[in-house]
Short mmCIF file of C-alpha atoms in Angstrom, two decimals:
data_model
loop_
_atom_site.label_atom_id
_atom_site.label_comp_id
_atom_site.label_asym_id
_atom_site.label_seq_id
_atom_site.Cartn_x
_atom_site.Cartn_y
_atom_site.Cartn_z
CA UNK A 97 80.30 66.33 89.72
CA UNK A 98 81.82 66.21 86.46
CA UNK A 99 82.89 62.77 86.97
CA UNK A 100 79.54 61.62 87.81
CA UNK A 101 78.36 63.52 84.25
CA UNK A 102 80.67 61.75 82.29
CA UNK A 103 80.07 58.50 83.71
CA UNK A 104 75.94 59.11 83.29
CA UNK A 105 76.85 59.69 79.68
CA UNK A 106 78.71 56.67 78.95
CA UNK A 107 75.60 54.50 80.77
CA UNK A 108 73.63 56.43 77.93
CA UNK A 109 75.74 55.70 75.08
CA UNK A 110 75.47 52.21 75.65
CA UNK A 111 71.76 52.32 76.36
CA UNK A 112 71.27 53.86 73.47
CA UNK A 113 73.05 50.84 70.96
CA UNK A 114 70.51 48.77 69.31
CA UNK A 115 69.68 45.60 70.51
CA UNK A 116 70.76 43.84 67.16
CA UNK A 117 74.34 45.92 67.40
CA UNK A 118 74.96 44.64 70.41
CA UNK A 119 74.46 40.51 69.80
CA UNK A 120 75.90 41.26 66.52
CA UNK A 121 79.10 38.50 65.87
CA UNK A 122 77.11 36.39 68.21
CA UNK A 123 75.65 32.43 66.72
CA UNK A 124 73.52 29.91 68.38
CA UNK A 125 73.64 26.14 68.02
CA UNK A 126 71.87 23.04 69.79
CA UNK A 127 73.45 19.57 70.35
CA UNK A 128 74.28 17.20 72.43
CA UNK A 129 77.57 17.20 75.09
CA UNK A 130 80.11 14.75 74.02
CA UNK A 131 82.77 15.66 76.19
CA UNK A 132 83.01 18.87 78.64
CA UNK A 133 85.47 20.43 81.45
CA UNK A 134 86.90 23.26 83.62
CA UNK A 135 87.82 24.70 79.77
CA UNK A 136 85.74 23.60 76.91
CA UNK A 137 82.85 22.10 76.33
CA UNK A 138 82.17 19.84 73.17
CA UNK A 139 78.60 19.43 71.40
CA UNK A 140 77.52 17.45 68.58
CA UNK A 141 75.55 19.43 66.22
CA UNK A 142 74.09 17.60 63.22
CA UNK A 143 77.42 15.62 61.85
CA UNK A 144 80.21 17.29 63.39
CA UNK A 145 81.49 17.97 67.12
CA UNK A 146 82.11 21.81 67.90
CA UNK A 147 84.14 22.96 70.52
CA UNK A 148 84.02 26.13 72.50
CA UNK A 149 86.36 27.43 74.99
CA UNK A 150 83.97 28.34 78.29
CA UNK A 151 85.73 30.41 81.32
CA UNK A 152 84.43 33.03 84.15
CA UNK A 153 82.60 35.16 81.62
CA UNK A 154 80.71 31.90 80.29
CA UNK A 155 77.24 32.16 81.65
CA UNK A 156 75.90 28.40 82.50
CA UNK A 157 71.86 28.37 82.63
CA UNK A 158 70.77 25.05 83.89
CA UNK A 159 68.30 23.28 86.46
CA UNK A 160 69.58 23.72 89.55
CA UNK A 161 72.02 25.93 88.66
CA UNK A 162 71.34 28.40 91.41
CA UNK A 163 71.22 26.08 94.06
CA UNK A 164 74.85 24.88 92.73
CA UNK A 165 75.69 28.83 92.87
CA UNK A 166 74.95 28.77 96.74
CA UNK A 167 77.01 25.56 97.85
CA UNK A 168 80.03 27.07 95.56
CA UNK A 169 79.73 29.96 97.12
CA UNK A 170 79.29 28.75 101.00
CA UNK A 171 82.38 26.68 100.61
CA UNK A 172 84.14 30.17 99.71
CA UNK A 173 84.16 29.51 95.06
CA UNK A 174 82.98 32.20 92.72
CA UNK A 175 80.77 29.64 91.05
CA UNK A 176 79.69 26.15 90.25
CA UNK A 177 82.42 24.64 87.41
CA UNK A 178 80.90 23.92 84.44
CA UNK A 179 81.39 19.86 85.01
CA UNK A 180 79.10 20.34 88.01
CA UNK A 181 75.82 21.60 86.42
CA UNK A 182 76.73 20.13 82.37
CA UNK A 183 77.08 16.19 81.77
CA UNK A 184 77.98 14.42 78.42
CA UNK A 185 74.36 13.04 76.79
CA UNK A 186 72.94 16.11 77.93
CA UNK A 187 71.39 18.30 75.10
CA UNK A 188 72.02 22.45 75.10
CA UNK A 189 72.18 25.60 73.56
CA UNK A 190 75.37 27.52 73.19
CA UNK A 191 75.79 30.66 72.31
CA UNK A 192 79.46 31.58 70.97
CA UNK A 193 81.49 34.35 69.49
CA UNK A 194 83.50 33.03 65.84
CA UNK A 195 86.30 34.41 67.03
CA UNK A 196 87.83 32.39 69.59
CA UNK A 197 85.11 29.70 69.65
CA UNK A 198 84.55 31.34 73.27
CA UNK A 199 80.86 30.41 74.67
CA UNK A 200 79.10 33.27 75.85
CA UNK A 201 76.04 31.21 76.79
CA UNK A 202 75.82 27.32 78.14
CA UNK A 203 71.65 26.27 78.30
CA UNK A 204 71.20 23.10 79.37
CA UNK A 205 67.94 21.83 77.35
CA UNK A 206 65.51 19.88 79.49
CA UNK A 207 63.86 17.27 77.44
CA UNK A 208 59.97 16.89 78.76
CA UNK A 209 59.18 13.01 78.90
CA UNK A 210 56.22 11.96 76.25
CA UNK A 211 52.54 12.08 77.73
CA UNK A 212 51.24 8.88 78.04
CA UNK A 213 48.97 7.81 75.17
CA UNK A 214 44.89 8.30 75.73
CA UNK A 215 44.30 4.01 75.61
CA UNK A 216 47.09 3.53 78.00
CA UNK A 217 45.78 6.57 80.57
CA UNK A 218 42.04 5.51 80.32
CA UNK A 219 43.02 1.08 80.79
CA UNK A 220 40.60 -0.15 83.83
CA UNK A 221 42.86 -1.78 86.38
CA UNK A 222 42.10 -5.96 87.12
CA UNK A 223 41.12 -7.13 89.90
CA UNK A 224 40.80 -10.75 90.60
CA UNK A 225 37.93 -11.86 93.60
CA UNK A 226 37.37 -15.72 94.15
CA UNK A 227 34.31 -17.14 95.89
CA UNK A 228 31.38 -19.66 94.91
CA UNK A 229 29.05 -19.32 92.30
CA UNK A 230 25.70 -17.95 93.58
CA UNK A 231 24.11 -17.60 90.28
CA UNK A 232 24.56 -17.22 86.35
CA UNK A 233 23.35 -16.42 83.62
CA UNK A 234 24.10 -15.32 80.10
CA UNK A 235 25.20 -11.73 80.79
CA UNK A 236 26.21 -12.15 84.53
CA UNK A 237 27.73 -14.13 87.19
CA UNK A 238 27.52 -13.39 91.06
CA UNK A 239 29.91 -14.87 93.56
CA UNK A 240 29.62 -15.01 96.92
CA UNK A 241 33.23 -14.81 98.76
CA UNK A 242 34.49 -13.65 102.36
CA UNK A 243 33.30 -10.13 101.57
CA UNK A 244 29.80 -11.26 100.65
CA UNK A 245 28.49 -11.27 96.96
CA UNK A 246 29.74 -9.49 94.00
CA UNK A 247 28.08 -9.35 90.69
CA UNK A 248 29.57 -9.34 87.42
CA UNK A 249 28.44 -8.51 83.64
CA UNK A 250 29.97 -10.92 81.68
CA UNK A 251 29.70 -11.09 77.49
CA UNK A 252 31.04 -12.37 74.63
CA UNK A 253 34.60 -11.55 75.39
CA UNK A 254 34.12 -13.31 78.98
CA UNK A 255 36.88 -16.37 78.50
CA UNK A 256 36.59 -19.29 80.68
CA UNK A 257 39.70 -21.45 81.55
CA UNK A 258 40.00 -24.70 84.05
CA UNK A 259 39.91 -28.43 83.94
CA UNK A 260 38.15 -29.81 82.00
CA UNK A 261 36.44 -26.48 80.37
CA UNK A 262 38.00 -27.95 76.99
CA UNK A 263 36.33 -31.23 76.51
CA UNK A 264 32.98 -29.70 78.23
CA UNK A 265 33.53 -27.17 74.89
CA UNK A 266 33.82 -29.84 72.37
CA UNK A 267 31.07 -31.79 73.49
CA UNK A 268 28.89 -28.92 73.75
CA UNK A 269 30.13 -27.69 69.93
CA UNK A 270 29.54 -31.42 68.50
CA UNK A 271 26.16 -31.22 69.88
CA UNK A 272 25.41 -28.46 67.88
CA UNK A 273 25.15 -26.00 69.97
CA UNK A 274 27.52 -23.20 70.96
CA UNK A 275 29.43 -23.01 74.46
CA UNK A 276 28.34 -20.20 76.51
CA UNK A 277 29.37 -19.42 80.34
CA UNK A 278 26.31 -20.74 81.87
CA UNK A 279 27.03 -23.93 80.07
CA UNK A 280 30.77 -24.36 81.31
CA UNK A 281 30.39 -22.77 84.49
CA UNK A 282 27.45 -23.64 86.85
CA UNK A 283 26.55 -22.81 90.87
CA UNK A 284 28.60 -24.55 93.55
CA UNK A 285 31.76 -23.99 91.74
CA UNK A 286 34.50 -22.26 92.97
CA UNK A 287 35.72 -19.82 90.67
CA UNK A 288 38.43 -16.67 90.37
CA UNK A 289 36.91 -13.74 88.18
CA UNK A 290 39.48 -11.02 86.91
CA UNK A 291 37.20 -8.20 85.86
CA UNK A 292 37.83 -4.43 84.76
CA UNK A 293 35.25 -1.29 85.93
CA UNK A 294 33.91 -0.20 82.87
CA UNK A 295 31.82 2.38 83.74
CA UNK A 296 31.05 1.74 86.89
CA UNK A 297 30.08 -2.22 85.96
CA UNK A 298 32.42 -4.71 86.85
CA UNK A 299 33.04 -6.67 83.40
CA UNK A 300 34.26 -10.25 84.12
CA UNK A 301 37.27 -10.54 81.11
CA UNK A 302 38.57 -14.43 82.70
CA UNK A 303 36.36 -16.99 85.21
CA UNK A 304 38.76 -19.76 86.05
CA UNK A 305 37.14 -22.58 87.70
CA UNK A 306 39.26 -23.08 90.75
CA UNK A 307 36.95 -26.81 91.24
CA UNK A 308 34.11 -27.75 90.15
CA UNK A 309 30.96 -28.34 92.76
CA UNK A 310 30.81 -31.92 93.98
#
C-alpha cells in the first residue's frame, strides 16, 4: 500500500508541472529533407542544412505512418525506420532539443495541390458533330447528321475555315460588303461544327466546310 502511495504521488507531481515547464529547451523548425537515415535526418531551413540525430525515442508523424507501424510490427520490428515513412524533397517539422541536436518530433508536412482556377473549372468542353447543312442563318446553323438534326447559335466569334472560304472572303470584302456565315457557308454543304454548351445553347466556335454542295 505504501508503494502504491508513493507511486500515485509521483504521477501527481508530474501532473502538476506546467505545460510550458515541461516543452521548455524544446525548438521547432520547418524545411525540406536533404538527406535522412536509420540515424539522422538533415533539413534545409532557410540557408543552411540542420542536422538532428533521430533514434527509438524520435516520434515520426507521417501519412501512413500507422499502417507502416503494423507491417513493422507483423514481420516481428518495434517500428517503421525513419527511411521508410521520410524521403529527401519531402518538407517537415522537427522538433529538437539544443543539446544533442536529438529530434524529439519528425512531421512530415503534406503539401495540398493548388485548386484549379474559376476560368479553367467553369471551360465548356468541345464537341465536334459533322452532317449537312439543313439551314442558316445569321445567328444559327442546323445540321442534319446520322443522329438527326442539331441546331447551333452561331455569332460573331463563329470562325469559318475550308477551301476556298478565303477567296469567297475577299471577294465578298471588295464588294463592299462584310463576310458573314450565311455568306461563306450555304445548305448542301457538308460541314464539321466544334461548339461549346453555354448555357444550355450549343455555341458553334469553328464550321469547317468538309465540301461544298455540288
Amino acid at each position: 500500500m505504501k508503494r502504491f502511495i508513493a507511486m500515485l504521488g509521483c504521477a501527481v507531481l508530474l501532473a502538476a508541472i506546467p505545460p510550458v515547464a515541461m516543452a521548455q529547451g524544446t525548438k521547432t523548425v520547418k524545411g525540406s529533407v536533404t538527406a535522412v537515415g536509420p540515424s539522422s535526418i538533415t533539413v534545409k531551413v532557410g540557408e543552411k542544412d540542420m542536422t538532428f540525430a533521430v533514434d527509438a525515442k524520435t516520434q515520426v508523424v507521417a501519412p501512413g505512418g500507422s499502417t507502416k507501424t503494423r507491417e513493422a510490427k507483423a514481420e516481428g520490428k518495434p517500428g517503421p525506420m525513419l527511411t521508410d515513412v521520410v524521403q529527401t524533397g519531402q518538407n517537415v517539422e522537427v522538433s529538437y532539443h539544443e543539446q544533442g541536436m536529438h529530434a524529439a518530433t519528425v512531421r512530415r508536412i503534406v503539401t495540398a495541390p493548388p485548386p484549379a482556377s474559376p476560368a479553367a473549372a467553369a471551360a465548356p468542353k468541345a464537341q465536334s458533330t459533322t452532317g449537312v447543312v439543313s439551314a442558316i442563318s445569321g445567328s444559327s446553323l442546323t445540321i442534319k447528321g446520322k443522329d438527326g438534326e442539331t441546331t447551333f447559335a452561331v455569332d460573331s466569334k463563329t470562325t469559318v475555315s475550308g477551301s476556298g472560304v478565303g477567296t469567297a472572303g475577299r471577294k465578298i470584302s471588295e464588294a463592299g460588303e462584310k463576310p458573314t456565315i450565311s455568306s461563306l457557308v450555304h445548305e448542301g454543304d457538308t460541314v464539321t461544327v466544334t461548339s461549346h454548351d453555354m448555357n444550355g445553347t450549343k455555341t458553334a466556335s469553328l464550321v469547317r466546310i468538309m465540301r461544298k454542295k455540288m
